[in-house]
Short mmCIF file of C-alpha atoms and ligand atoms in Angstrom, two decimals:
data_model
loop_
_atom_site.label_atom_id
_atom_site.label_comp_id
_atom_site.label_asym_id
_atom_site.label_seq_id
_atom_site.Cartn_x
_atom_site.Cartn_y
_atom_site.Cartn_z
CA MET S 739 -2.88 130.39 31.39
CA GLU S 740 0.54 128.79 31.28
CA ASN S 741 -0.17 126.64 34.37
CA VAL S 742 -3.44 125.45 32.90
CA VAL S 743 -1.85 124.57 29.56
CA ASN S 744 1.01 122.75 31.27
CA TYR S 745 -1.39 120.85 33.47
CA ILE S 746 -3.28 119.67 30.38
CA LYS S 747 -0.05 118.57 28.71
CA GLN S 748 1.07 116.68 31.81
CA ASN S 749 -2.27 114.96 32.25
CA LYS S 750 -3.03 114.20 28.62
CA ASN S 751 -2.38 110.46 29.01
CA ASN S 752 -4.66 110.18 32.04
CA TYR S 753 -7.34 112.03 30.12
CA ILE S 754 -7.03 109.56 27.27
CA GLU S 755 -7.37 106.62 29.68
CA GLU S 756 -10.53 108.18 31.11
CA LEU S 757 -11.89 108.78 27.62
CA LYS S 758 -11.35 105.08 26.92
CA ASP S 759 -13.55 104.21 29.91
CA TYR S 760 -16.23 106.56 28.55
CA LEU S 761 -16.02 104.87 25.13
CA ARG S 762 -16.38 101.39 26.62
CA ILE S 763 -19.98 102.16 27.63
CA LYS S 764 -22.40 100.97 24.95
CA SER S 765 -24.68 104.00 25.07
CA ILE S 766 -26.67 103.45 21.87
CA SER S 767 -29.78 105.57 22.41
CA THR S 768 -31.99 104.16 19.69
CA LEU S 769 -32.07 100.59 21.11
CA LYS S 770 -35.04 100.18 23.44
CA SER S 771 -33.26 97.36 25.31
CA ASN S 772 -30.41 99.66 26.25
CA LYS S 773 -31.74 101.53 29.29
CA LYS S 774 -29.13 100.03 31.63
CA GLU S 775 -26.09 101.05 29.59
CA MET S 776 -27.58 104.52 29.10
CA ASN S 777 -27.93 104.92 32.86
CA ILE S 778 -24.38 103.69 33.41
CA CYS S 779 -23.18 106.30 30.94
CA ALA S 780 -25.16 109.13 32.58
CA LYS S 781 -23.59 108.11 35.92
CA PHE S 782 -20.13 108.11 34.33
CA VAL S 783 -20.62 111.65 33.03
CA SER S 784 -21.95 112.90 36.36
CA ASP S 785 -18.94 111.39 38.17
CA LYS S 786 -16.57 113.12 35.76
CA LEU S 787 -18.36 116.45 36.26
CA LYS S 788 -17.98 116.06 40.02
CA LYS S 789 -14.31 115.17 39.61
CA ALA S 790 -13.85 118.32 37.51
CA GLY S 791 -15.18 120.41 40.41
CA MET S 792 -18.74 120.99 39.24
CA GLU S 793 -21.42 121.53 41.86
CA LYS S 794 -25.12 120.57 42.08
CA VAL S 795 -24.36 117.71 39.70
CA LYS S 796 -27.50 115.73 38.99
CA ILE S 797 -28.87 113.08 36.72
CA ILE S 798 -32.24 114.29 35.52
CA PRO S 799 -34.64 111.58 34.33
CA THR S 800 -36.82 112.28 31.28
CA LYS S 801 -39.46 110.25 29.45
CA GLY S 802 -36.51 108.87 27.50
CA HIS S 803 -32.83 108.84 28.49
CA ALA S 804 -31.52 111.00 31.34
CA LEU S 805 -29.87 114.41 31.15
CA VAL S 806 -26.75 115.21 33.17
CA TYR S 807 -26.41 118.68 34.66
CA GLY S 808 -23.68 120.37 36.68
CA GLU S 809 -22.66 123.96 37.41
CA TRP S 810 -20.03 126.21 38.91
CA LEU S 811 -21.38 129.73 39.38
CA LYS S 812 -18.86 131.42 41.63
CA ALA S 813 -17.65 134.16 39.30
CA PRO S 814 -20.12 137.01 39.97
CA GLY S 815 -20.22 139.66 37.27
CA LYS S 816 -18.63 137.30 34.75
CA PRO S 817 -20.45 135.70 31.82
CA THR S 818 -22.01 132.24 32.00
CA VAL S 819 -21.27 129.53 29.45
CA LEU S 820 -23.59 126.57 28.96
CA ILE S 821 -21.66 123.59 27.62
CA TYR S 822 -23.81 121.14 25.68
CA GLY S 823 -22.93 117.68 24.39
CA HIS S 824 -24.38 114.18 24.08
CA TYR S 825 -23.32 110.89 25.63
CA ASP S 826 -25.46 108.75 23.35
CA VAL S 827 -23.99 107.15 20.25
CA GLN S 828 -25.19 105.63 17.00
CA PRO S 829 -25.63 101.88 16.45
CA VAL S 830 -22.53 99.99 15.26
CA ASP S 831 -23.90 98.03 12.31
CA PRO S 832 -22.53 96.71 9.99
CA ILE S 833 -20.32 95.24 12.73
CA GLU S 834 -18.31 93.04 10.33
CA LEU S 835 -16.77 96.14 8.75
CA TRP S 836 -15.06 97.29 11.96
CA ASP S 837 -11.32 96.59 12.24
CA SER S 838 -11.63 96.42 16.03
CA ASP S 839 -14.38 96.15 18.65
CA PRO S 840 -16.41 99.41 18.54
CA PHE S 841 -16.61 99.43 22.35
CA GLU S 842 -12.99 98.49 23.07
CA PRO S 843 -11.08 101.67 22.14
CA VAL S 844 -7.76 101.23 20.37
CA ILE S 845 -5.02 103.84 19.86
CA LYS S 846 -3.52 103.64 16.37
CA ASP S 847 -1.91 106.23 14.03
CA GLY S 848 -2.36 109.01 16.60
CA LYS S 849 -6.11 108.41 16.72
CA ILE S 850 -8.53 106.76 19.10
CA TRP S 851 -10.86 104.26 17.41
CA ALA S 852 -14.30 103.45 18.87
CA ARG S 853 -18.00 104.27 18.43
CA GLY S 854 -18.46 107.78 19.87
CA ALA S 855 -14.75 108.67 19.70
CA ASN S 856 -15.66 111.79 17.72
CA ASP S 857 -19.49 111.89 17.95
CA ASN S 858 -19.70 112.95 20.66
CA LYS S 859 -17.85 111.54 23.65
CA GLY S 860 -14.36 112.60 22.55
CA GLN S 861 -15.56 116.11 21.78
CA ASN S 862 -17.61 116.74 24.92
CA PHE S 863 -14.93 115.25 27.17
CA VAL S 864 -12.61 118.04 26.00
CA HIS S 865 -14.67 120.61 27.91
CA ILE S 866 -14.96 118.52 31.06
CA LYS S 867 -11.17 118.22 31.08
CA SER S 868 -10.48 121.91 30.42
CA VAL S 869 -12.70 122.81 33.36
CA GLU S 870 -10.88 120.24 35.49
CA ALA S 871 -7.50 121.69 34.49
CA PHE S 872 -8.60 125.17 35.62
CA MET S 873 -10.00 123.91 38.91
CA LYS S 874 -6.94 121.79 39.69
CA THR S 875 -4.42 124.58 38.95
CA LYS S 876 -6.28 127.70 40.09
CA GLY S 877 -9.06 126.38 42.32
CA LYS S 878 -11.57 128.39 40.29
CA LEU S 879 -12.83 129.26 36.82
CA PRO S 880 -12.58 132.71 35.17
CA LEU S 881 -16.33 132.64 34.42
CA ASN S 882 -19.49 130.72 35.29
CA VAL S 883 -20.04 127.33 33.72
CA LYS S 884 -23.06 125.06 33.34
CA PHE S 885 -22.92 121.60 31.74
CA LEU S 886 -25.83 119.87 30.06
CA ILE S 887 -24.95 116.51 28.52
CA GLU S 888 -27.91 114.62 27.06
CA GLY S 889 -28.59 111.04 25.97
CA GLU S 890 -30.93 111.52 23.01
CA GLU S 891 -29.24 113.72 20.44
CA GLU S 892 -28.98 110.87 17.96
CA VAL S 893 -32.72 110.31 18.20
CA GLY S 894 -33.84 113.92 17.84
CA SER S 895 -33.59 115.48 21.36
CA SER S 896 -37.35 115.76 21.84
CA ASN S 897 -37.24 115.27 25.62
CA LEU S 898 -34.51 117.88 25.98
CA GLU S 899 -36.72 120.29 24.04
CA GLU S 900 -39.45 119.77 26.67
CA PHE S 901 -36.95 120.23 29.50
CA LEU S 902 -35.60 123.42 27.96
CA LYS S 903 -39.10 124.92 27.69
CA LYS S 904 -39.65 124.39 31.42
CA ASN S 905 -36.15 125.19 32.71
CA LYS S 906 -35.12 128.36 30.96
CA LYS S 907 -33.89 129.88 34.19
CA LEU S 908 -31.69 126.94 35.13
CA LEU S 909 -30.07 127.03 31.69
CA GLN S 910 -29.84 130.80 31.31
CA CYS S 911 -26.45 131.78 29.90
CA ASP S 912 -24.50 134.22 27.73
CA ALA S 913 -23.32 131.62 25.24
CA VAL S 914 -23.80 127.91 24.50
CA LEU S 915 -20.52 126.14 23.78
CA ILE S 916 -20.76 122.98 21.68
CA SER S 917 -18.13 120.73 20.14
CA ASP S 918 -20.11 118.31 17.96
CA THR S 919 -19.04 119.40 14.48
CA SER S 920 -15.89 119.35 12.33
CA LEU S 921 -12.67 121.20 11.66
CA TYR S 922 -12.33 122.47 8.10
CA ALA S 923 -9.21 120.30 7.83
CA GLU S 924 -6.69 118.63 10.13
CA GLY S 925 -4.93 121.24 12.26
CA VAL S 926 -7.06 124.15 11.01
CA PRO S 927 -8.90 125.92 13.86
CA THR S 928 -12.54 126.29 12.89
CA ILE S 929 -15.67 128.00 14.08
CA ASN S 930 -18.87 126.65 12.49
CA TYR S 931 -21.59 129.24 12.06
CA GLY S 932 -24.37 127.17 10.55
CA LEU S 933 -26.11 123.81 10.71
CA ARG S 934 -28.60 122.31 8.32
CA GLY S 935 -32.02 121.25 9.51
CA LEU S 936 -33.80 118.00 8.80
CA ALA S 937 -37.16 116.56 7.77
CA TYR S 938 -37.31 112.74 7.90
CA LEU S 939 -40.21 110.73 6.50
CA GLU S 940 -41.12 107.19 5.56
CA VAL S 941 -43.09 106.34 2.44
CA GLU S 942 -44.85 102.98 2.17
CA LEU S 943 -46.54 101.76 -1.02
CA THR S 944 -48.95 98.84 -0.99
CA GLY S 945 -50.06 96.98 -4.11
CA PRO S 946 -51.94 93.67 -3.93
CA ASN S 947 -53.09 92.65 -0.46
CA ARG S 948 -50.52 89.80 -0.17
CA ASP S 949 -47.25 88.71 -1.75
CA LEU S 950 -47.97 86.98 -5.05
CA HIS S 951 -46.22 84.58 -7.44
CA SER S 952 -44.60 86.89 -9.97
CA GLY S 953 -45.32 84.49 -12.80
CA SER S 954 -48.99 83.88 -12.13
CA PHE S 955 -49.63 87.54 -11.32
CA GLY S 956 -46.80 89.64 -12.80
CA GLY S 957 -48.25 92.01 -15.40
CA ALA S 958 -51.69 92.23 -13.82
CA PHE S 959 -50.81 94.40 -10.84
CA ALA S 960 -48.62 97.40 -10.10
CA ASN S 961 -45.43 96.27 -8.35
CA PRO S 962 -44.93 98.58 -5.35
CA ILE S 963 -41.12 98.37 -5.68
CA ASN S 964 -41.27 99.43 -9.33
CA GLU S 965 -43.66 102.24 -8.42
CA LEU S 966 -41.49 103.35 -5.50
CA ALA S 967 -38.47 103.52 -7.80
CA LYS S 968 -40.45 105.64 -10.27
CA LEU S 969 -41.59 107.91 -7.47
CA ILE S 970 -38.08 108.40 -6.10
CA SER S 971 -36.73 109.15 -9.56
CA LYS S 972 -39.26 111.97 -9.89
CA LEU S 973 -38.01 113.77 -6.79
CA HIS S 974 -35.03 115.35 -8.62
CA ASP S 975 -34.87 117.00 -12.04
CA LYS S 976 -32.02 116.79 -14.56
CA ASN S 977 -30.15 119.57 -12.76
CA ASN S 978 -30.32 117.61 -9.49
CA ARG S 979 -32.77 120.06 -8.05
CA VAL S 980 -35.56 118.81 -5.79
CA THR S 981 -38.90 118.91 -7.61
CA ILE S 982 -41.23 119.39 -4.62
CA PRO S 983 -43.26 122.55 -5.37
CA ASN S 984 -41.97 125.62 -3.49
CA PHE S 985 -39.07 123.61 -2.01
CA TYR S 986 -36.56 126.42 -2.56
CA LYS S 987 -38.96 129.30 -1.86
CA ASP S 988 -37.69 130.15 1.65
CA VAL S 989 -34.01 129.37 1.05
CA LEU S 990 -31.74 132.19 2.16
CA PRO S 991 -29.21 132.94 -0.59
CA PHE S 992 -25.49 133.14 0.19
CA THR S 993 -24.13 136.58 1.03
CA LYS S 994 -21.27 138.04 -1.01
CA LYS S 995 -19.04 137.56 2.02
CA GLU S 996 -19.90 133.87 2.24
CA ILE S 997 -19.15 133.32 -1.42
CA GLU S 998 -15.79 135.06 -0.96
CA ASN S 999 -15.06 133.05 2.18
CA ILE S 1000 -15.73 129.77 0.39
CA LYS S 1001 -13.43 130.83 -2.45
CA SER S 1002 -10.67 131.67 0.01
CA LEU S 1003 -10.83 128.18 1.55
CA LYS S 1004 -9.55 126.69 -1.73
CA PHE S 1005 -11.48 123.45 -1.36
CA SER S 1006 -10.24 120.74 -3.73
CA GLU S 1007 -13.22 118.90 -5.23
CA LYS S 1008 -10.80 116.53 -6.95
CA LYS S 1009 -9.13 115.43 -3.73
CA TYR S 1010 -12.50 115.10 -2.05
CA ALA S 1011 -13.85 112.85 -4.81
CA LYS S 1012 -10.75 110.70 -4.59
CA GLU S 1013 -10.90 110.36 -0.80
CA TYR S 1014 -14.42 108.92 -1.02
CA GLY S 1015 -13.71 106.72 -4.02
CA VAL S 1016 -15.80 108.31 -6.78
CA ARG S 1017 -14.76 109.49 -10.24
CA GLU S 1018 -16.96 112.55 -10.11
CA LEU S 1019 -18.99 114.52 -7.57
CA GLN S 1020 -22.65 115.27 -8.18
CA GLY S 1021 -25.07 117.86 -6.87
CA GLU S 1022 -27.32 120.79 -7.56
CA LYS S 1023 -26.35 122.58 -10.75
CA GLY S 1024 -25.01 126.10 -10.32
CA TYR S 1025 -23.29 125.56 -6.97
CA ASN S 1026 -19.88 124.30 -5.87
CA THR S 1027 -19.47 121.49 -3.36
CA LEU S 1028 -19.05 123.59 -0.21
CA GLN S 1029 -22.07 125.68 -1.19
CA ARG S 1030 -24.09 122.51 -1.77
CA LEU S 1031 -23.07 121.10 1.61
CA TRP S 1032 -23.43 124.20 3.72
CA GLY S 1033 -26.20 126.31 2.32
CA ARG S 1034 -28.34 124.32 -0.11
CA PRO S 1035 -31.14 121.90 0.81
CA THR S 1036 -31.02 118.29 -0.36
CA LEU S 1037 -33.21 115.19 -0.52
CA ASP S 1038 -31.79 111.71 0.03
CA CYS S 1039 -33.17 108.22 0.24
CA ASN S 1040 -31.69 106.73 3.45
CA GLY S 1041 -33.07 103.23 3.17
CA ILE S 1042 -35.26 101.20 0.89
CA PHE S 1043 -36.78 97.78 1.37
CA GLY S 1044 -39.40 95.45 0.04
CA GLY S 1045 -39.74 92.08 -1.62
CA TYR S 1046 -37.11 89.40 -1.27
CA THR S 1047 -33.77 90.62 0.15
CA GLU S 1048 -32.14 87.41 1.43
CA ALA S 1049 -29.52 85.40 -0.48
CA GLY S 1050 -30.55 83.64 -3.67
CA ALA S 1051 -33.56 84.27 -5.89
CA LYS S 1052 -37.27 84.21 -5.17
CA THR S 1053 -39.88 85.08 -7.75
CA VAL S 1054 -42.30 87.30 -5.90
CA LEU S 1055 -44.53 90.22 -6.67
CA PRO S 1056 -44.38 91.97 -3.30
CA SER S 1057 -47.31 93.52 -1.55
CA LYS S 1058 -45.31 96.38 -0.03
CA ALA S 1059 -42.27 98.59 -0.55
CA THR S 1060 -40.88 101.25 1.77
CA ALA S 1061 -38.37 104.07 1.53
CA LYS S 1062 -36.93 106.26 4.27
CA ILE S 1063 -36.39 109.71 2.82
CA SER S 1064 -34.82 112.71 4.50
CA MET S 1065 -34.25 116.29 3.49
CA ARG S 1066 -31.47 118.50 4.83
CA LEU S 1067 -32.81 122.00 5.18
CA VAL S 1068 -31.28 125.47 5.31
CA PRO S 1069 -32.48 128.80 6.69
CA ASN S 1070 -35.34 129.83 6.40
CA GLN S 1071 -36.98 126.51 5.44
CA ASP S 1072 -39.46 125.19 7.99
CA PRO S 1073 -39.24 121.41 8.60
CA LYS S 1074 -42.98 121.08 9.34
CA LYS S 1075 -43.96 122.92 6.18
CA ILE S 1076 -41.46 120.98 4.08
CA ALA S 1077 -42.75 117.68 5.50
CA LYS S 1078 -46.28 118.68 4.51
CA ASP S 1079 -45.28 119.79 1.01
CA PHE S 1080 -43.35 116.53 0.55
CA THR S 1081 -46.33 114.46 1.68
CA ASN S 1082 -48.77 116.21 -0.66
CA TYR S 1083 -46.34 115.96 -3.55
CA VAL S 1084 -45.55 112.23 -3.25
CA LYS S 1085 -49.25 111.47 -2.84
CA SER S 1086 -49.90 113.28 -6.11
CA LEU S 1087 -47.26 111.18 -7.89
CA VAL S 1088 -48.54 107.64 -7.29
CA PRO S 1089 -51.03 105.91 -9.58
CA LYS S 1090 -54.37 104.53 -8.31
CA SER S 1091 -52.97 101.00 -8.56
CA VAL S 1092 -51.01 101.43 -5.27
CA LYS S 1093 -51.90 102.83 -1.87
CA ILE S 1094 -49.50 105.26 -0.21
CA LYS S 1095 -48.81 105.92 3.46
CA VAL S 1096 -46.45 108.73 4.51
CA THR S 1097 -45.17 108.96 8.08
CA ASP S 1098 -43.38 112.02 9.44
CA MET S 1099 -40.59 110.63 11.67
CA HIS S 1100 -38.72 113.66 13.01
CA GLY S 1101 -37.23 116.97 12.11
CA GLY S 1102 -35.10 119.88 13.20
CA SER S 1103 -34.65 123.49 12.15
CA PRO S 1104 -31.59 124.89 10.39
CA VAL S 1105 -29.58 127.71 11.92
CA VAL S 1106 -27.02 130.37 11.05
CA ILE S 1107 -25.18 132.28 13.75
CA PRO S 1108 -24.04 135.89 13.30
CA LEU S 1109 -20.26 136.10 13.35
CA ASP S 1110 -20.03 139.46 15.11
CA ASP S 1111 -21.18 138.14 18.48
CA PRO S 1112 -18.63 138.66 21.31
CA ALA S 1113 -18.77 134.94 22.15
CA ILE S 1114 -17.85 134.02 18.57
CA ILE S 1115 -15.03 136.55 18.54
CA ALA S 1116 -13.67 135.15 21.82
CA ALA S 1117 -13.94 131.61 20.50
CA ALA S 1118 -12.05 132.46 17.31
CA LYS S 1119 -9.28 134.07 19.36
CA ALA S 1120 -9.15 131.00 21.59
CA THR S 1121 -8.90 128.46 18.77
CA THR S 1122 -6.27 130.58 17.00
CA LYS S 1123 -4.17 130.57 20.18
CA ALA S 1124 -4.60 126.85 20.75
CA PHE S 1125 -3.82 125.75 17.19
CA GLY S 1126 -1.27 128.50 16.42
CA LYS S 1127 -3.06 129.31 13.13
CA LYS S 1128 -5.72 131.65 11.83
CA THR S 1129 -9.26 130.43 12.54
CA VAL S 1130 -11.53 129.76 9.57
CA TYR S 1131 -15.32 129.96 9.47
CA THR S 1132 -17.43 127.18 8.00
CA ARG S 1133 -21.03 126.01 7.97
CA GLU S 1134 -21.92 122.34 8.43
CA GLY S 1135 -24.02 119.94 6.43
CA GLY S 1136 -25.10 118.00 9.53
CA SER S 1137 -27.75 118.85 12.12
CA ILE S 1138 -27.91 119.27 15.88
CA PRO S 1139 -31.64 119.66 16.46
CA ILE S 1140 -31.54 121.38 19.86
CA VAL S 1141 -29.26 124.27 18.81
CA VAL S 1142 -32.11 126.35 17.38
CA ASP S 1143 -34.05 125.96 20.62
CA PHE S 1144 -31.05 127.10 22.65
CA VAL S 1145 -30.65 130.16 20.45
CA ASN S 1146 -34.36 131.06 20.44
CA ARG S 1147 -35.32 130.23 24.00
CA LEU S 1148 -32.17 131.23 25.87
CA LYS S 1149 -31.47 134.19 23.56
CA ALA S 1150 -27.81 133.17 23.59
CA PRO S 1151 -25.45 132.58 20.67
CA ALA S 1152 -24.24 129.05 19.93
CA VAL S 1153 -20.49 128.70 19.66
CA LEU S 1154 -19.87 125.64 17.49
CA MET S 1155 -16.26 124.78 18.20
CA GLY S 1156 -15.97 121.73 15.95
CA LEU S 1157 -13.03 119.40 16.59
CA GLY S 1158 -13.80 116.32 14.49
CA LEU S 1159 -12.87 115.66 10.88
CA ASP S 1160 -15.36 114.77 8.15
CA SER S 1161 -13.19 111.70 7.50
CA ASP S 1162 -13.58 110.40 11.09
CA ASN S 1163 -16.32 107.92 10.03
CA ILE S 1164 -19.03 109.12 12.39
CA HIS S 1165 -22.21 106.96 12.18
CA SER S 1166 -20.08 104.49 10.20
CA PRO S 1167 -17.69 101.59 10.92
CA ASN S 1168 -14.23 102.53 12.28
CA GLU S 1169 -15.17 105.84 13.86
CA HIS S 1170 -12.11 107.63 15.23
CA PHE S 1171 -10.87 110.92 16.66
CA SER S 1172 -7.43 112.49 16.41
CA LEU S 1173 -5.61 112.64 19.74
CA LYS S 1174 -3.94 115.85 18.57
CA SER S 1175 -7.39 117.40 18.08
CA PHE S 1176 -8.37 116.11 21.51
CA GLU S 1177 -5.44 117.96 23.11
CA LEU S 1178 -5.82 121.12 20.99
CA GLY S 1179 -9.54 121.02 21.80
CA ILE S 1180 -8.85 121.07 25.53
CA PHE S 1181 -6.52 124.05 25.01
CA SER S 1182 -9.17 125.79 22.85
CA SER S 1183 -11.81 125.31 25.52
CA ALA S 1184 -9.51 126.65 28.25
CA TYR S 1185 -8.50 129.67 26.16
CA PHE S 1186 -12.17 130.32 25.43
CA PHE S 1187 -13.01 130.55 29.13
CA ASP S 1188 -10.10 132.97 29.52
CA GLU S 1189 -10.99 135.12 26.47
CA PHE S 1190 -14.73 135.23 27.12
CA SER S 1191 -14.18 136.27 30.75
CA LYS S 1192 -12.22 139.40 29.73
N1 BES R 824 -22.49 115.45 15.45
C1 BES R 824 -23.57 115.20 14.57
C2 BES R 824 -23.90 116.38 13.69
C3 BES R 824 -22.83 116.77 12.72
C4 BES R 824 -22.20 115.83 11.96
C5 BES R 824 -22.51 118.06 12.57
C6 BES R 824 -21.19 116.19 11.10
C7 BES R 824 -21.53 118.42 11.69
C8 BES R 824 -20.86 117.49 10.96
C9 BES R 824 -24.80 114.82 15.34
O1 BES R 824 -24.52 113.92 16.39
C10 BES R 824 -25.74 114.11 14.42
O2 BES R 824 -25.40 113.08 13.93
N2 BES R 824 -26.92 114.67 14.18
C11 BES R 824 -27.94 114.02 13.43
C12 BES R 824 -29.24 114.58 13.90
C13 BES R 824 -30.44 113.75 13.60
C14 BES R 824 -30.35 112.36 14.14
C15 BES R 824 -31.69 114.43 14.13
C16 BES R 824 -27.76 114.23 11.95
O3 BES R 824 -27.22 115.26 11.51
O4 BES R 824 -28.12 113.33 11.18
MN1 MN R 825 -24.27 111.93 15.44
#
């Protein structure tokens, strides 16, 4: 392993330059006008897989954005690892809050700053480069590797789900390795063993059949914005619990071990509040912050609009008001069932004076991964070696919709080797990724191949 590690150290600067090229591609998946940049990015990834020594590299078109596949299967009798990541990124708005161009990466304070630096280009590039380091120093890998890098994670991965259903054999493996989550803290090697799920809906209220003068008409009609505000305020009780009937019914409680583990992590709620600029944290009564984030479901309004929102004042009684509302889910909640319960509940809350339309946008199932799996044990050994510290185990508040499908359809464990930090501003202006984590991530990946092949 020494040669491989040295090779990575010697080539770190080249790797960073290549990562910069990756980050320059504006691969925002949600923009319909963006097909060309998405294809350029898929081509970039496929070229890098070829350069790393992967075979049968192909760009696989889907109804949406393309998948990139590559493999190296010349270690008979050894396990096979499927490495998953995504080359698509989130939109950059509000652009005026960025300190530098989101698609012109800058190195500052030991970090690389650009959209996708953490989520997910920086993190998936780690595995491409660890494979390359093995191939360049040894001419082979200690186990079999398949890569699947998609372009639609940020929009729900529905085309990958279809592909997975039809290509189980191609993707068959003994473990799925994913770096698209976070370290517990800077420099602390971390294996994530859970992700929350998601149910995302839009609620539209309509009052009068056109916008009206709020003087001539105000008082005679229900104002859909007022009614929407009332509705939203009814979705939590005074203990910050979600009021949808049966919402918590299928929630898996924490195990004793998990409660102990969380205690041992000595999370400082005070520091956390300070970092994000609030005087006090808030959440479901009866749980601490890590419990709330990792193993409790939540409901949040993600956007709200209606009436006059430009500068200045306009007296209007609007016809419509809309809210985007999402729920983070935990095992064993079912996103479809939750979406239905939500819909029935909000419909029951509105008065006859407004019409309500509820649209189910997308969802994803939550997951927890058993920690006694050989792949997890190998991964923990690998990250401990790379970081020179004991690995900790965390769950995540975020979601990666396809992970459940990998686990269920391929019957393989997911190894979530998170390398980002929660403070890296993913989905937000000034996204960044620590270059130290980038290097330690490449070591971790290389050590994992070594450990899992034993
Ligand atoms: N990398 C994130 C998921 C994530 C974020 C995991 C932070 C752990 C910590 C992923 O790219 C993502 O943003 N997922 C979306 C999924 C959604 C669009 C279906 C999410 O969680 O909102
Ligand atoms: Mn993301």
